[in-house]
Short mmCIF file of N, CA and C in Angstrom, two decimals:
data_model
loop_
_atom_site.label_atom_id
_atom_site.label_comp_id
_atom_site.label_asym_id
_atom_site.label_seq_id
_atom_site.Cartn_x
_atom_site.Cartn_y
_atom_site.Cartn_z
N UNK A 1 -114.70 89.82 60.58
CA UNK A 1 -114.01 88.85 59.79
C UNK A 1 -112.59 88.73 60.36
N UNK A 2 -112.11 87.57 60.44
CA UNK A 2 -110.92 87.52 60.94
C UNK A 2 -109.82 87.34 59.58
N UNK A 3 -108.60 88.23 59.58
CA UNK A 3 -107.51 88.15 58.73
C UNK A 3 -107.01 86.73 58.69
N UNK A 4 -107.02 86.10 57.58
CA UNK A 4 -105.63 85.03 57.44
C UNK A 4 -104.55 85.11 57.60
N UNK A 5 -103.71 84.27 58.28
CA UNK A 5 -102.17 84.54 58.41
C UNK A 5 -101.54 83.75 58.31
N UNK A 6 -100.41 84.20 57.58
CA UNK A 6 -99.05 82.75 57.05
C UNK A 6 -98.41 82.39 58.38
N UNK A 7 -98.57 81.22 58.80
CA UNK A 7 -97.70 80.44 59.66
C UNK A 7 -96.93 79.22 59.08
N UNK A 8 -95.66 79.06 59.98
CA UNK A 8 -94.88 77.43 59.48
C UNK A 8 -96.02 76.95 60.28
N UNK A 9 -96.12 75.37 60.01
CA UNK A 9 -97.03 74.64 60.42
C UNK A 9 -96.25 73.68 61.17
N UNK A 10 -97.13 73.78 62.47
CA UNK A 10 -96.69 72.40 63.26
C UNK A 10 -97.21 70.95 63.49
N UNK A 11 -98.11 70.82 62.21
CA UNK A 11 -98.82 69.34 62.04
C UNK A 11 -98.27 69.14 60.77
N UNK A 12 -97.28 69.76 59.86
CA UNK A 12 -97.17 69.18 58.60
C UNK A 12 -96.13 69.97 58.01
N UNK A 13 -95.43 69.30 58.84
CA UNK A 13 -93.52 69.83 58.73
C UNK A 13 -92.59 68.58 58.25
N UNK A 14 -91.86 69.19 57.07
CA UNK A 14 -90.67 67.84 56.95
C UNK A 14 -89.59 68.98 57.83
N UNK A 15 -88.99 69.91 57.63
CA UNK A 15 -87.99 70.32 57.57
C UNK A 15 -88.28 71.21 59.12
N UNK A 16 -88.69 72.48 58.41
CA UNK A 16 -89.32 73.70 58.83
C UNK A 16 -90.69 74.05 58.90
N UNK A 17 -90.89 73.35 58.21
CA UNK A 17 -92.92 73.84 58.41
C UNK A 17 -92.86 74.76 57.32
N UNK A 18 -92.61 75.49 56.54
CA UNK A 18 -92.89 76.15 55.54
C UNK A 18 -94.08 75.93 54.78
N UNK A 19 -93.26 74.79 54.57
CA UNK A 19 -94.02 74.42 53.02
C UNK A 19 -95.59 73.85 53.35
N UNK A 20 -95.77 73.32 54.82
CA UNK A 20 -96.88 73.03 54.55
C UNK A 20 -97.75 74.34 55.35
N UNK A 21 -97.03 75.34 55.82
CA UNK A 21 -97.70 76.70 56.45
C UNK A 21 -98.61 77.12 55.02
N UNK A 22 -97.53 77.72 53.97
CA UNK A 22 -98.05 77.91 52.98
C UNK A 22 -98.88 77.52 52.17
N UNK A 23 -98.96 75.71 52.52
CA UNK A 23 -100.16 75.13 51.85
C UNK A 23 -101.38 75.42 52.26
N UNK A 24 -101.68 75.39 53.93
CA UNK A 24 -102.63 75.59 54.63
C UNK A 24 -103.05 76.92 54.24
N UNK A 25 -101.94 77.75 54.29
CA UNK A 25 -102.63 79.59 53.96
C UNK A 25 -103.16 79.54 52.29
N UNK A 26 -102.85 78.84 51.44
CA UNK A 26 -103.53 78.61 49.91
C UNK A 26 -104.54 77.57 49.79
N UNK A 27 -104.70 77.11 50.64
CA UNK A 27 -105.52 75.89 50.49
C UNK A 27 -105.17 74.88 49.85
N UNK A 28 -104.20 74.64 49.62
CA UNK A 28 -103.62 73.59 48.79
C UNK A 28 -102.53 72.50 49.38
N UNK A 29 -102.29 71.30 48.69
CA UNK A 29 -101.91 70.19 49.52
C UNK A 29 -100.20 70.78 49.66
N UNK A 30 -99.59 70.58 50.90
CA UNK A 30 -98.38 70.75 50.91
C UNK A 30 -97.22 69.90 49.95
N UNK A 31 -97.96 69.08 49.46
CA UNK A 31 -96.80 67.98 48.88
C UNK A 31 -96.82 68.57 47.20
N UNK A 32 -98.05 69.46 46.97
CA UNK A 32 -97.62 70.37 45.61
C UNK A 32 -96.59 71.39 45.91
N UNK A 33 -96.57 71.88 47.03
CA UNK A 33 -95.71 73.26 47.38
C UNK A 33 -94.32 72.62 47.50
N UNK A 34 -94.13 71.50 48.34
CA UNK A 34 -92.80 70.72 48.10
C UNK A 34 -92.02 70.80 46.66
N UNK A 35 -92.78 69.98 45.80
CA UNK A 35 -93.12 69.57 44.19
C UNK A 35 -92.23 71.02 43.96
N UNK A 36 -93.11 71.95 44.14
CA UNK A 36 -92.68 73.44 43.60
C UNK A 36 -91.27 73.99 44.22
N UNK A 37 -90.93 73.52 45.47
CA UNK A 37 -89.77 73.92 45.88
C UNK A 37 -88.43 73.05 45.26
N UNK A 38 -88.97 72.12 44.99
CA UNK A 38 -87.67 70.88 44.60
C UNK A 38 -87.63 71.61 43.42
N UNK A 39 -88.40 72.04 42.08
CA UNK A 39 -87.91 72.55 41.12
C UNK A 39 -87.32 73.76 41.23
N UNK A 40 -87.39 74.87 42.36
CA UNK A 40 -87.03 76.13 42.29
C UNK A 40 -85.70 75.61 43.10
N UNK A 41 -85.35 74.91 43.79
CA UNK A 41 -84.30 74.00 44.38
C UNK A 41 -83.34 73.92 43.48
N UNK A 42 -83.32 73.50 42.27
CA UNK A 42 -82.57 73.29 41.29
C UNK A 42 -81.83 74.39 40.65
N UNK A 43 -82.52 75.56 41.01
CA UNK A 43 -81.42 76.48 40.62
C UNK A 43 -80.62 77.53 41.50
N UNK A 44 -80.95 76.67 42.96
CA UNK A 44 -80.14 77.03 43.87
C UNK A 44 -81.28 78.42 44.59
N UNK A 45 -81.96 78.93 44.29
CA UNK A 45 -82.89 80.16 44.42
C UNK A 45 -83.84 79.58 45.39
N UNK A 46 -84.75 78.17 45.10
CA UNK A 46 -85.44 77.84 45.85
C UNK A 46 -85.06 77.37 47.21
N UNK A 47 -83.80 77.33 47.61
CA UNK A 47 -82.97 76.69 48.48
C UNK A 47 -82.83 77.70 49.39
N UNK A 48 -82.60 79.21 49.13
CA UNK A 48 -82.00 80.33 49.70
C UNK A 48 -83.74 81.19 50.21
N UNK A 49 -84.60 80.87 49.62
CA UNK A 49 -85.59 81.44 49.49
C UNK A 49 -86.53 81.17 50.90
N UNK A 50 -86.36 79.41 50.99
CA UNK A 50 -86.53 78.60 51.78
C UNK A 50 -86.01 78.62 53.16
N UNK A 51 -84.94 79.10 53.30
CA UNK A 51 -84.65 79.33 54.55
C UNK A 51 -84.52 80.90 55.45
N UNK A 52 -84.44 81.59 54.07
CA UNK A 52 -85.56 82.99 54.63
C UNK A 52 -86.86 83.23 54.75
N UNK A 53 -87.50 82.06 54.53
CA UNK A 53 -88.99 81.97 54.69
C UNK A 53 -88.84 81.16 56.47
N UNK A 54 -87.83 80.51 56.29
CA UNK A 54 -88.24 79.82 57.60
C UNK A 54 -87.70 80.65 58.90
N UNK A 55 -87.19 81.68 58.93
CA UNK A 55 -86.39 82.83 59.38
C UNK A 55 -87.50 83.64 59.51
N UNK A 56 -88.32 84.39 58.63
CA UNK A 56 -88.99 85.08 58.64
C UNK A 56 -90.73 84.69 59.32
N UNK A 57 -90.98 83.52 58.68
CA UNK A 57 -92.45 83.30 59.04
C UNK A 57 -92.38 82.62 60.54
N UNK A 58 -93.27 82.96 61.13
CA UNK A 58 -93.75 82.58 62.93
C UNK A 58 -94.04 81.36 62.52
N UNK A 59 -93.78 80.43 63.77
CA UNK A 59 -94.27 79.02 64.19
C UNK A 59 -96.21 79.35 64.14
N UNK A 60 -96.70 78.77 64.21
CA UNK A 60 -98.08 78.08 64.08
C UNK A 60 -98.68 78.46 65.84
N UNK A 61 -99.51 79.58 66.28
CA UNK A 61 -99.57 79.30 67.44
C UNK A 61 -100.21 78.20 67.89
N UNK A 62 -99.93 77.75 69.59
CA UNK A 62 -100.42 76.70 69.85
C UNK A 62 -101.77 76.44 70.45
#
């Protein structure tokens, strides 16, 4: 049984692929993740969390 891993998406990316990767990991549409990020971005913490995730989460292997 293989363990599911979180990666930044290479095929479904707008900026760094974080939302696409989170969407693929949780099996939901990346657009919903992007909308949630926009709502969190209004508080300022969402933008910081996005860029921290972009640094921490590795790219999807080829």
